[in-house]
Coordinates of C-alpha atoms in Angstrom, one line a residue:
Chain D
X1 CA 12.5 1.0 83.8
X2 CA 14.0 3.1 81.0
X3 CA 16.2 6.0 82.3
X4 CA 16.9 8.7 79.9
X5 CA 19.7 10.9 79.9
X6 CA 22.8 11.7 78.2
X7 CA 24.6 12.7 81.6
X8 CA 24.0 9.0 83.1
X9 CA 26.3 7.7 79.8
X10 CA 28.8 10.3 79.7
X11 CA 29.7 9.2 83.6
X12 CA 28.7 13.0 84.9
X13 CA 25.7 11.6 87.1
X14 CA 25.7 9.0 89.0
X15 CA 22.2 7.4 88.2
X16 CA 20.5 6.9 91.8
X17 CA 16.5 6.4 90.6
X18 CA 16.9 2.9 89.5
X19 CA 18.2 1.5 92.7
X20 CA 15.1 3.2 94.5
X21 CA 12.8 1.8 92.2
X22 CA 13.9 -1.2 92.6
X23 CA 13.7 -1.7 96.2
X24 CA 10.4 0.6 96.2
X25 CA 8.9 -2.6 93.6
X26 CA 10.5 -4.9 95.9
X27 CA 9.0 -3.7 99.0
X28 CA 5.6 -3.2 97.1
X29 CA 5.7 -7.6 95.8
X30 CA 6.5 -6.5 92.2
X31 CA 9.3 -7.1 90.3
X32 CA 11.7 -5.1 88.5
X33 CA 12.7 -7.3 85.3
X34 CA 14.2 -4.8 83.2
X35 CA 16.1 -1.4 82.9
X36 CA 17.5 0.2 79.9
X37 CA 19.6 3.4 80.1
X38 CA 19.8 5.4 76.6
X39 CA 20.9 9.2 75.5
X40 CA 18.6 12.3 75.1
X41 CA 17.6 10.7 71.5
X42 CA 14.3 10.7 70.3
X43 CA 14.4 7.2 67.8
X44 CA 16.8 5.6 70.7
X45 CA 13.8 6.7 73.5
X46 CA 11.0 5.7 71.3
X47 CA 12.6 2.1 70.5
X48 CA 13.5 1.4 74.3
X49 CA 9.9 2.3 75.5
X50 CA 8.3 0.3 72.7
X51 CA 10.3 -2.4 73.6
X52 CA 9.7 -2.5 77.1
X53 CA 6.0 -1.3 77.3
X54 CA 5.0 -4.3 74.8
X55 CA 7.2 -6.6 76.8
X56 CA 6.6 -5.4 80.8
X57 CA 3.5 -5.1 82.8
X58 CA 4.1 -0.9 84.0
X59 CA 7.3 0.5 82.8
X60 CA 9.0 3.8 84.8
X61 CA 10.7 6.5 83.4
X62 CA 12.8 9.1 84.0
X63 CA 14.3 12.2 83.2
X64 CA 13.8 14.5 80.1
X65 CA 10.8 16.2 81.2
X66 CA 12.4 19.4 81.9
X67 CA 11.9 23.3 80.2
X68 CA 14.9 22.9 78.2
X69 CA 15.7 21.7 74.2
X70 CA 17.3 18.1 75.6
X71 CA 14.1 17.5 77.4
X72 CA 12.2 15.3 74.9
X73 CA 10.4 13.0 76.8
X74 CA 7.3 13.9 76.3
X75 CA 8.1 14.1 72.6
X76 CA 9.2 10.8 72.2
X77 CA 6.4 9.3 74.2
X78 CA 3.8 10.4 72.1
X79 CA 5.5 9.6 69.3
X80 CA 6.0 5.7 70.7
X81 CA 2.0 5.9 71.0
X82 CA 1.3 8.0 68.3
X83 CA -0.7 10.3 70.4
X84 CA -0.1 14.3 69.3
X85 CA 2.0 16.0 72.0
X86 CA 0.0 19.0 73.7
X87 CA -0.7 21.3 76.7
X88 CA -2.5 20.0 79.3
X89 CA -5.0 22.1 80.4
X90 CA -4.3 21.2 84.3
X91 CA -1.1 21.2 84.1
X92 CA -1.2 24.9 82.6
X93 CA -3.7 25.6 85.3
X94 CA -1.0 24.6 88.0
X95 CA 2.1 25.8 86.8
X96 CA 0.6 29.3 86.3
X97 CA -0.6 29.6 89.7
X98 CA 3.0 28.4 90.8
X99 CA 4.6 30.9 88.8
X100 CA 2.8 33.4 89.4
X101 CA 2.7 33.0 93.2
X102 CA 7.0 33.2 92.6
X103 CA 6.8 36.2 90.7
X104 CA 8.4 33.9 88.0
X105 CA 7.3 34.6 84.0
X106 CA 5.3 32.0 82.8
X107 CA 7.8 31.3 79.4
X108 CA 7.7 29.4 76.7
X109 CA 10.5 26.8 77.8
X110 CA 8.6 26.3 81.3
X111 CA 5.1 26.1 79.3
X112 CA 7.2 22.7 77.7
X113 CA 6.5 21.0 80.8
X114 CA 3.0 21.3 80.4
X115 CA 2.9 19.1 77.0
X116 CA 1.9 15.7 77.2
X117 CA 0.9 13.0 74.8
X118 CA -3.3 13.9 74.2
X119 CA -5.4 12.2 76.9
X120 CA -2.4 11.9 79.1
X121 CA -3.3 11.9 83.5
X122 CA -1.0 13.6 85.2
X123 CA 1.4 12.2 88.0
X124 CA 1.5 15.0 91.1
X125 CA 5.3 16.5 91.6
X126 CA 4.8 17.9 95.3
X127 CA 8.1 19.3 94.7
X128 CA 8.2 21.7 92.2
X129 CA 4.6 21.2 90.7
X130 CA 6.0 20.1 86.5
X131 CA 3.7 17.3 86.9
X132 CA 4.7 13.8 85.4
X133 CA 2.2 11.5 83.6
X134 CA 1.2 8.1 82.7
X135 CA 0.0 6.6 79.3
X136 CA -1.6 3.2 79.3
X137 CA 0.9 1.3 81.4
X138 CA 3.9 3.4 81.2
X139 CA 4.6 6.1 84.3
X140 CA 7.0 9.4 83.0
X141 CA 8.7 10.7 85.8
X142 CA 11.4 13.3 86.3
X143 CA 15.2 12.4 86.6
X144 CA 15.6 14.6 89.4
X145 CA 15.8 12.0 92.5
X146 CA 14.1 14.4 94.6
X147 CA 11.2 14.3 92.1
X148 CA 11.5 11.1 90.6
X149 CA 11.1 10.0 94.4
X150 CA 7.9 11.9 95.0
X151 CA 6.3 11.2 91.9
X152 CA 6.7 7.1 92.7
X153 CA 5.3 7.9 96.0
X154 CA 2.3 9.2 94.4
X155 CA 2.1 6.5 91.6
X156 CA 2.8 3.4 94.2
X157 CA -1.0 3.3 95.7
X158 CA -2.4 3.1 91.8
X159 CA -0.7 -0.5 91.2
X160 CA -1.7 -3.7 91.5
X161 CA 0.6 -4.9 94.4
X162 CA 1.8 -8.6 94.8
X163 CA 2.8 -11.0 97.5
X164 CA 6.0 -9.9 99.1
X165 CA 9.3 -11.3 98.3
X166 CA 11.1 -11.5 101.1
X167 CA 14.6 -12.7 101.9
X168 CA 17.3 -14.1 104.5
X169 CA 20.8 -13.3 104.0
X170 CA 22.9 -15.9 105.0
X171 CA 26.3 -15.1 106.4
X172 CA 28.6 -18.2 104.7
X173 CA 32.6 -18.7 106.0
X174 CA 33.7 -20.0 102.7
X175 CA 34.3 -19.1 99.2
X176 CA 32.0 -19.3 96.6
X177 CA 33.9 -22.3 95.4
X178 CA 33.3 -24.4 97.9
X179 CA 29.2 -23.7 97.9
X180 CA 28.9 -23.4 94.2
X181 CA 28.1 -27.1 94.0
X182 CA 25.8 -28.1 97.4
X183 CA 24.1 -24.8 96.2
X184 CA 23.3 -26.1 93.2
X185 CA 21.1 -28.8 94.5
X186 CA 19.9 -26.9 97.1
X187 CA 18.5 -25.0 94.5
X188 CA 17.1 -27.3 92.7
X189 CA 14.9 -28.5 95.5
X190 CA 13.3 -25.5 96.3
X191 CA 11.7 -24.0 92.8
X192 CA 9.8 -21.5 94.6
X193 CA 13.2 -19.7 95.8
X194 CA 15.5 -18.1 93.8
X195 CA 19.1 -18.6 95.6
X196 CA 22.0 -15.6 95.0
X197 CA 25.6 -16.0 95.7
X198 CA 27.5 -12.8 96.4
X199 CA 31.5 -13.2 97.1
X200 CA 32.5 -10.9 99.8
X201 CA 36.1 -10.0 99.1
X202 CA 37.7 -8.4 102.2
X203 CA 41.1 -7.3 100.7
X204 CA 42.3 -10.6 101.7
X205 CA 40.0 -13.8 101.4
X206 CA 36.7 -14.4 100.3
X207 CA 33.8 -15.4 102.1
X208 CA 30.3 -15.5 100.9
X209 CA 27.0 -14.4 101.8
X210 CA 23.9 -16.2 100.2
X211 CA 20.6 -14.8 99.5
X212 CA 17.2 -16.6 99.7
X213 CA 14.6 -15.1 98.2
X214 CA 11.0 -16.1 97.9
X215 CA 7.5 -14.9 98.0
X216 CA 6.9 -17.8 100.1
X217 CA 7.7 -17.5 103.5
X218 CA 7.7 -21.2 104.3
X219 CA 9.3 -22.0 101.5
X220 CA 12.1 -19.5 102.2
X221 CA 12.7 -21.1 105.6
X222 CA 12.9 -24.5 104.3
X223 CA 16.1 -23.6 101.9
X224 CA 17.8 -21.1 104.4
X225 CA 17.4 -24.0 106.6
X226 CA 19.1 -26.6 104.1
X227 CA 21.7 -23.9 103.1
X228 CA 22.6 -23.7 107.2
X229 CA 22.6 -27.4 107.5
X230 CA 25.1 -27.5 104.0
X231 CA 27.2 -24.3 105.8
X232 CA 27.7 -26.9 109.0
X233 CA 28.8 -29.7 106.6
X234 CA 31.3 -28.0 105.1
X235 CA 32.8 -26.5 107.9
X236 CA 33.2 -29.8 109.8
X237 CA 34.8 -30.9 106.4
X238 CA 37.0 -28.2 106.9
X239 CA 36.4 -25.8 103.9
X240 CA 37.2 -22.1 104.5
X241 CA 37.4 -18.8 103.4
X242 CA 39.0 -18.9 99.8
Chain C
X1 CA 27.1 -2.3 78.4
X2 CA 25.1 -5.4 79.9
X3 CA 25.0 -5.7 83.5
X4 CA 24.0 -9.1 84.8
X5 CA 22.5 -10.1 88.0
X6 CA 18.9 -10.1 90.2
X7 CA 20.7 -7.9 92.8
X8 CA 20.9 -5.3 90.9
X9 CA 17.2 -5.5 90.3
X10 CA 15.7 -6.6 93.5
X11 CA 17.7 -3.3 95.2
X12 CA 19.5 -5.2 97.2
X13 CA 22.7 -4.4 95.7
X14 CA 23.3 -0.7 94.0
X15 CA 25.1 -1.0 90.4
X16 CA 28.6 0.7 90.5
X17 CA 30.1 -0.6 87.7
X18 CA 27.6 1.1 85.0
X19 CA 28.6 4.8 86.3
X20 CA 33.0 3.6 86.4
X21 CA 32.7 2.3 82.7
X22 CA 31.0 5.6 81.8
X23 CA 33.6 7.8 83.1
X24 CA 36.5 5.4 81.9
X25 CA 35.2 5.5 78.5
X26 CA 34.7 9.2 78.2
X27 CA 37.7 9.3 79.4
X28 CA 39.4 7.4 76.7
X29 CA 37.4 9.2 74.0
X30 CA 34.3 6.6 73.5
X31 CA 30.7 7.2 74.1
X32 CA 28.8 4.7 76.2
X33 CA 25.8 4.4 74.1
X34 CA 23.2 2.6 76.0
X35 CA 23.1 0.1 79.2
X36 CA 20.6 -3.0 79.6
X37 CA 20.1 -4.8 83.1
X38 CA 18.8 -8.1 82.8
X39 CA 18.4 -10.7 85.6
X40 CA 19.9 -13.9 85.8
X41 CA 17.9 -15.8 82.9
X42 CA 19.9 -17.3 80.3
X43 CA 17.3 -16.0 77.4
X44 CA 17.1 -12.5 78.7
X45 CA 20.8 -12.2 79.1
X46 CA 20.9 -14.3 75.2
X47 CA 18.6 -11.6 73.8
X48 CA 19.9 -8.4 75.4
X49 CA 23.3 -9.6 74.1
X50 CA 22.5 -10.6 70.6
X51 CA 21.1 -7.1 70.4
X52 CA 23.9 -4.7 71.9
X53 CA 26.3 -6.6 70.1
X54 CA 24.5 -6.3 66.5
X55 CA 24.1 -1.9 67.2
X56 CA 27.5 -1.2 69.1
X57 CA 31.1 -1.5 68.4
X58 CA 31.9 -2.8 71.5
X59 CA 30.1 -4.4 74.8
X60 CA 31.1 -4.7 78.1
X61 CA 28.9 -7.5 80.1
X62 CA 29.3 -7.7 84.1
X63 CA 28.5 -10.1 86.0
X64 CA 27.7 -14.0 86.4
X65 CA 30.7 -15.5 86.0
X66 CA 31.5 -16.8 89.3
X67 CA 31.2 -20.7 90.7
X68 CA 27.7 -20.8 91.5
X69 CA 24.6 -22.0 90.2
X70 CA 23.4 -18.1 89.3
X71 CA 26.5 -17.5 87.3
X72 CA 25.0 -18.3 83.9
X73 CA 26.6 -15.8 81.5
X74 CA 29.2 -17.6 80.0
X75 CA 27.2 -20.2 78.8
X76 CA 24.6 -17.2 77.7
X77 CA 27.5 -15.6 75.7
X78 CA 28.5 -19.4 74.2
X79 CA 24.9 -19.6 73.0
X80 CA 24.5 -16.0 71.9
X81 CA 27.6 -16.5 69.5
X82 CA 26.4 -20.1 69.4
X83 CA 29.8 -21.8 70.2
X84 CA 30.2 -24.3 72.3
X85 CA 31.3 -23.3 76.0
X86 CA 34.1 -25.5 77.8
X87 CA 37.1 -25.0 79.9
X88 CA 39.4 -22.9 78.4
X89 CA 43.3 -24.2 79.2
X90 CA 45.1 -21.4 80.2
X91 CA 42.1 -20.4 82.4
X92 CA 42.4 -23.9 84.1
X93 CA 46.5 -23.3 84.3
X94 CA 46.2 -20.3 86.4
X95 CA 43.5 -21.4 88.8
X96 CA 44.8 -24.7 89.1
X97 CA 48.4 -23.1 89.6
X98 CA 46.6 -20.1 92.4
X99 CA 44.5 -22.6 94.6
X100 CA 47.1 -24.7 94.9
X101 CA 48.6 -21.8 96.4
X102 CA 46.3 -21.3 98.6
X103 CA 45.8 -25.0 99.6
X104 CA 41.7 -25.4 98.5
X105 CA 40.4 -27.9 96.5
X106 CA 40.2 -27.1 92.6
X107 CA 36.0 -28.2 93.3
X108 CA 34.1 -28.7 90.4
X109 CA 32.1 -25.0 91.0
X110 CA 35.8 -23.6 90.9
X111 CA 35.8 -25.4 87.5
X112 CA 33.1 -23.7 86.5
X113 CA 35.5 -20.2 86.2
X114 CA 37.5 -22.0 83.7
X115 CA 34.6 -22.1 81.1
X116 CA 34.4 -19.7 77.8
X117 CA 33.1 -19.7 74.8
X118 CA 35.5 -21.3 72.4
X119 CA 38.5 -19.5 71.2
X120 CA 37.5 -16.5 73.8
X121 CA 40.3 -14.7 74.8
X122 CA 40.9 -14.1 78.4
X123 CA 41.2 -10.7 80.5
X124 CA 43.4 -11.0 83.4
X125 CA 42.0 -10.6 86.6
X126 CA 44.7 -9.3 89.0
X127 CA 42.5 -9.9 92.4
X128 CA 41.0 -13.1 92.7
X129 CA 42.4 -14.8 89.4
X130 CA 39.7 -16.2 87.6
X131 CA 39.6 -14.5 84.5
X132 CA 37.3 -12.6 82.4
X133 CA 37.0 -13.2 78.5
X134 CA 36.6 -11.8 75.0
X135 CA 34.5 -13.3 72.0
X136 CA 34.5 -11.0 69.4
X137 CA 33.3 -7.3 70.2
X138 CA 32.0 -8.6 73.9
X139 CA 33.6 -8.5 76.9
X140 CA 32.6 -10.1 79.5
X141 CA 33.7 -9.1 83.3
X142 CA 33.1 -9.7 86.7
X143 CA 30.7 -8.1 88.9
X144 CA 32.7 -7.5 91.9
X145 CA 33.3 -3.9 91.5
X146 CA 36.9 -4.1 92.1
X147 CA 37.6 -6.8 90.0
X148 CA 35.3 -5.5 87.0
X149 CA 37.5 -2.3 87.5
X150 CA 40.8 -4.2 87.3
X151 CA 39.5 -6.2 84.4
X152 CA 38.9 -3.1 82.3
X153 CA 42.0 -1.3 83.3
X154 CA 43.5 -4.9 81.2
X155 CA 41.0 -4.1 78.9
X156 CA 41.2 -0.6 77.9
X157 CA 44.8 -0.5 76.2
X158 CA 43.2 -2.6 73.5
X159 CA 40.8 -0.7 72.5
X160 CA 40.8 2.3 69.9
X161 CA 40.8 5.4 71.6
X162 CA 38.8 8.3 69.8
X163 CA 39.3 11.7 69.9
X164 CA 38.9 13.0 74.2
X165 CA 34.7 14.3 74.7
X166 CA 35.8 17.3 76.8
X167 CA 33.2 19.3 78.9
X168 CA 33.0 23.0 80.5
X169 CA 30.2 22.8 83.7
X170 CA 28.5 26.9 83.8
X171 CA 26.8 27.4 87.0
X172 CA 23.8 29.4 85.8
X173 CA 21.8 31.8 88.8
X174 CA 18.6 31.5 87.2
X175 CA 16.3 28.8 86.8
X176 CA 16.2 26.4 83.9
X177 CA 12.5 27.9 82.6
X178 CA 14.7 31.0 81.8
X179 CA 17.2 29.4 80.2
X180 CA 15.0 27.0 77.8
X181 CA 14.3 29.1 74.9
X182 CA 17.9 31.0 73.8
X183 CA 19.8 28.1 75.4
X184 CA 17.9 25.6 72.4
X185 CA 19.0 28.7 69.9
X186 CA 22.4 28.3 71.0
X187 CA 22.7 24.3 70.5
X188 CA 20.7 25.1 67.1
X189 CA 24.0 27.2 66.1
X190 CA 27.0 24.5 67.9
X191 CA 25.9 21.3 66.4
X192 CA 29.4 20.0 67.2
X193 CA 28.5 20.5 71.0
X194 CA 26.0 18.4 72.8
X195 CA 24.8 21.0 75.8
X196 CA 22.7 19.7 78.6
X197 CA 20.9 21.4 81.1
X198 CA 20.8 20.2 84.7
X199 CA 18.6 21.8 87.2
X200 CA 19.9 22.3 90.8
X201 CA 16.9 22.4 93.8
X202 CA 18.5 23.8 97.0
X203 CA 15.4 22.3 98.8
X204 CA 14.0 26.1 97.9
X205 CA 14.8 27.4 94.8
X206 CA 16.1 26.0 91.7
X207 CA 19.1 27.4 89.7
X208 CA 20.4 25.5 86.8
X209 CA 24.1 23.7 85.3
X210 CA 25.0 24.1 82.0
X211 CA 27.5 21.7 80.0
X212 CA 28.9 22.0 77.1
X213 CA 30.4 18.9 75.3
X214 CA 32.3 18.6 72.6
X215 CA 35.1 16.6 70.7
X216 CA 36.6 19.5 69.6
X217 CA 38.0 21.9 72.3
X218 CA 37.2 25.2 69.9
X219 CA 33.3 24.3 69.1
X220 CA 33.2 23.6 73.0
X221 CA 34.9 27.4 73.7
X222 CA 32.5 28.5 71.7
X223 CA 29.4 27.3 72.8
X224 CA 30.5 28.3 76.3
X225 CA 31.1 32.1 75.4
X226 CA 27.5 32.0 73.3
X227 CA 26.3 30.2 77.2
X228 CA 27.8 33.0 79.3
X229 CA 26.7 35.6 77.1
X230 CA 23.4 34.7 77.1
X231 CA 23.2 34.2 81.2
X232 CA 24.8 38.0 81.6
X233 CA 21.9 39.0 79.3
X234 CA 19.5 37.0 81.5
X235 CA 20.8 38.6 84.8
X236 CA 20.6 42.1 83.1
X237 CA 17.0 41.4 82.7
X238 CA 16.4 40.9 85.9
X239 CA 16.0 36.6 86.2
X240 CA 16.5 35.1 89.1
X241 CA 15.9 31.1 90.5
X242 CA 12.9 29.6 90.0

């Protein structure tokens, strides 16, 4: 994913669409193996996507396709595909009826968010109708969570989706310290999962809760099981919270 | 910045530490420049690295450096700088010296918290002790959001502070199609500003934010007067939300 946005650096917004894409891909059996955050500059845009579109299967974006000068999406996209930037003809069609249903003049900034790299397809916005669009694999999509929401709701059905990961949390009544070497092997024995170890700081002590993950269900049983079994141990052994 | 961990990209934990640094450094007069997210894979976390430290001043890693198995990045950073990683003495002093405190085995994933880079310099960690560490222009810091916070309160007084990025937020009654053509005039004349344009959806109509940025207060005054000039003119003319 590559957010764009001076607002997300300079600490005024609170970046909330790479969270949801994350657990949207996660839900869908794809994963999210990358995100890169950079300002509302064109050579800094076109570098991240180049990056990321030759390295990922589908990259997301968002923000900067908006009716005003920092909105350069669109601008920097093309230029990362060397595709001209130009109206599209539908999405001239729809913002002109939408405009002119709201009374609204149909001006120069707001015909910005009609441009799109040539040969672009447009992504719906069921919100307020400034469609998005995809090149080859990469998806441009507003940075309005509202939109940016919609827009991945309309571009989820059109990918490839994989086997499930799914995963058991497991609740662990000592600290990290004490699991961090079990764990280990634990790990080890089951390739097919990938084991997380998140401290859980109350204030006071810390505990631990440990994460199996797996598109496996069988094999996601087998290590939660082990990981039980290894929680059991060290409590008879007497390790607690650290 | 370089924040480290699958949980962030699986959604099953939301970053906070990525929209804290932003704030803290615009506070202290630095721009954050551009954020990578990379999972918990010593080459992607090698790569990301090698790159943010080679285009930035400074970067600020979090995560990974706990006792587990998943807590990779200091041997990441070691190879990154390519200097051998091993327990650092003072590191082992004070964790030694705090779980003795607390009566729990110094295990050898507890160990593990004592291992840097040589000739990395520690950050204090007020909470849970184990520290953080500096090699050259990186630091590296804990996930935990409170203890990455603490960390980069120690951090902060070290660094050089520029001069304050102040901003001036101008609610705006009209939608941001309005506002696209004169605002872009109006940055075209304040190129010691950086204005953004922020759309606000009511769940009917949209109106629009305008901020004004600047390092210097009277190119910020400016800009604003040009800004609420130009929205009086709009209202005069009859605009309204989109």
């Amino acid at each position: 994913m590559l957010a764009i946005g001076d607002e997300l650096l300079s600490g005024r917004t609170k970046d909330r669409n790479i969270a949801h894409l994350a657990q949207v891909l996660t839900l869908a059996g794809l994963d999210l193996r990358e995100v890169r955050i950079v300002p509302d500059v064109e050579d800094e845009i076109v570098a991240a996507l180049n990056a990321l579109r030759a390295r990922h299967d589908f990259v997301f974006t968002s923000g900067g396709i908006g009716p005003t000068h920092d909105d350069i999406t669109a601008d920097a996209v093309g230029r990362a595909f060397a595709l001209a930037v130009e109206p599209h003809p539908e999405a001239e069609r729809r913002l002109a009826a939408y405009y002119e249903g709201r009374s609204l003049p149909f001006t120069e900034a707001r015909r910005r968010m009609t441009r799109t790299p040539r040969g672009a397809t447009l992504i719906d916005n069921p919100v307020s109708v400034a469609p998005g669009f995809r090149v080859e694999n990469v998806f441009v999509m507003a940075g309005v969570p509202g939109i940016f929401t919609a827009m991945l709701d309309n571009v989820l059905p059109t990918l490839p989706a994989g086997p499930v990961m799914t995963s058991v949390a497991i609740p662990c009544p000592v600290g990290e310290g004490d699991v961090g070497g079990p764990l280990g092997e634990i790990q080890k024995r089951h390739p097919e999962t990938a084991i997380g170890s998140y401290p859980k700081f109350d204030g006071h002590r810390c505990t631990t809760e440990l994460v199996v993950r797996s598109r496996s269900e069988a094999a996601r049983d087998d290590a939660a099981a082990d990981i039980r079994t290894m929680i059991e141990g060290l409590v008879a052994a007497g390790a607690k919270p650290a």
